[in-house]
Amino acid sequence: MKKIELESPQVGHTGKDSPFRKIFKKPVDGISRHLHKVFPGVTPNEMTLTGFVSVSIGGVIMESENKKAKRDKKVMGLSLALQMLGYACDAIDGGVAGIIEKETPGKRNKAFGAVLDVTTDRLQESFLALLRSKSAAERNDLPGMLAADGVML
């Protein structure tokens, strides 16, 4: 059976050669190595899914809290912390995948991990945009709805 290699799509400056990625490569690689050393059993796919769930739950909490006349700063902080954890997991999962691939070449399904990562990224973006669009619709905020819906295009 022929093995299919997948490459990440290069869109604008979001690819592997983006200036943003170059700036943060060393810190992200260092954090990835440290996390893999401390938690060697955690897989990149588990990190990807943890990131997706964390950002999604954080988004639901934030949208729920935004509907209140008086927002609870601790709840908003929890929401922000969950979203930051999720985005950190998304940033680090690829570094951990690279470390594992170097340690055990060819033992993991790189194509599945790449598809899972990209898929959860798009689902996460769409879910948050839908939350924001729903919130804007409840406020009769047409520009807000259009802006949130535009993210999904």
XYZ file of C-alpha atoms in Angstrom:
153
model
C 0.000 0.000 0.000
C 1.363 3.392 -0.987
C 1.945 5.802 1.908
C 0.462 9.252 1.391
C 2.414 12.211 2.762
C 0.422 15.319 3.626
C 1.839 18.806 3.673
C 0.397 21.770 5.521
C -1.241 24.290 3.200
C 0.728 27.498 2.821
C -1.686 30.424 3.037
C -0.245 33.929 3.261
C 2.156 34.093 6.194
C 0.607 31.311 8.244
C 2.862 28.489 7.097
C 5.981 26.985 8.564
C 8.068 29.895 7.266
C 5.913 32.662 8.748
C 7.704 35.455 10.634
C 5.499 34.798 13.666
C 6.532 31.129 13.783
C 10.216 32.051 13.407
C 10.034 34.416 16.389
C 8.445 31.837 18.677
C 10.152 28.669 17.393
C 12.838 28.462 20.078
C 10.525 29.068 23.066
C 7.888 26.685 21.689
C 10.513 24.002 20.999
C 11.900 24.418 24.516
C 8.462 24.131 26.092
C 7.699 21.117 23.893
C 10.878 19.334 25.017
C 10.171 20.116 28.675
C 6.547 18.939 28.503
C 7.531 15.743 26.718
C 10.165 15.079 29.372
C 7.743 15.716 32.270
C 4.736 13.996 30.617
C 6.241 11.423 28.214
C 2.954 9.534 27.774
C 0.984 12.512 26.443
C 0.568 12.277 22.685
C 0.390 15.198 20.245
C -3.160 14.144 19.313
C -4.210 14.299 22.966
C -2.733 17.794 23.144
C -4.625 18.793 19.993
C -7.924 17.551 21.419
C -7.220 19.113 24.825
C -6.615 22.417 23.086
C -9.830 22.162 21.104
C -11.927 21.314 24.173
C -10.262 23.996 26.333
C -10.797 26.789 23.802
C -14.375 25.678 23.146
C -15.316 25.522 26.841
C -13.569 28.833 27.467
C -15.512 30.393 24.605
C -18.850 29.127 25.916
C -18.058 30.431 29.399
C -17.037 33.839 28.046
C -20.104 34.218 25.822
C -22.343 33.167 28.706
C -20.700 35.649 31.055
C -20.856 38.447 28.459
C -24.662 38.244 28.520
C -24.777 39.275 32.177
C -25.173 42.878 33.266
C -22.285 42.444 35.701
C -19.528 40.073 34.692
C -17.701 38.008 37.290
C -13.969 38.732 36.898
C -13.025 35.274 38.226
C -15.247 33.535 35.697
C -13.885 35.719 32.897
C -10.362 34.896 34.110
C -11.181 31.172 34.040
C -12.498 31.542 30.504
C -9.360 33.364 29.421
C -7.115 30.785 31.137
C -8.919 27.906 29.388
C -8.579 29.591 26.025
C -4.895 30.362 26.610
C -4.282 26.735 27.640
C -6.002 25.578 24.485
C -4.010 27.855 22.216
C -0.788 26.812 23.986
C -1.633 23.140 23.403
C -2.240 23.923 19.745
C 1.122 25.686 19.481
C 3.044 22.921 21.212
C 1.468 19.749 19.786
C 3.541 19.908 16.608
C 6.782 20.323 18.561
C 5.969 17.279 20.684
C 5.100 15.349 17.508
C 8.525 16.186 16.081
C 10.277 15.043 19.264
C 8.387 11.742 19.285
C 9.131 11.218 15.593
C 12.868 11.685 16.262
C 12.741 9.241 19.180
C 10.708 6.588 17.354
C 10.914 7.221 13.592
C 7.928 5.970 11.607
C 6.057 4.629 14.648
C 3.223 7.168 14.635
C 0.710 8.150 12.004
C 1.874 11.647 11.041
C -0.829 12.066 8.404
C -3.624 11.424 10.913
C -2.094 13.903 13.386
C -1.739 16.568 10.694
C -5.343 16.140 9.559
C -6.606 16.104 13.154
C -4.684 19.300 13.945
C -5.929 21.222 10.918
C -9.488 19.921 11.340
C -9.717 20.878 15.007
C -8.234 24.303 14.208
C -10.990 24.987 11.652
C -13.725 23.544 13.909
C -12.496 25.667 16.803
C -12.498 28.837 14.691
C -15.972 28.066 13.338
C -17.371 27.236 16.768
C -16.097 30.481 18.284
C -17.378 32.466 15.300
C -20.814 30.840 15.682
C -20.855 31.713 19.388
C -20.015 35.326 18.585
C -22.550 35.462 15.771
C -25.274 34.087 18.058
C -24.379 36.618 20.729
C -24.432 39.455 18.177
C -27.810 38.285 16.845
C -29.244 38.313 20.370
C -28.148 41.967 20.659
C -29.493 42.792 17.163
C -25.931 43.720 16.230
C -25.835 43.276 12.448
C -22.182 44.412 12.005
C -21.161 41.983 14.762
C -23.043 39.145 13.072
C -21.479 39.907 9.708
C -17.997 40.107 11.187
C -18.393 36.809 13.068
C -19.954 35.088 10.051
C -17.211 36.436 7.784
C -14.638 34.475 9.786
C -16.274 31.256 8.663
C -16.022 32.029 4.942
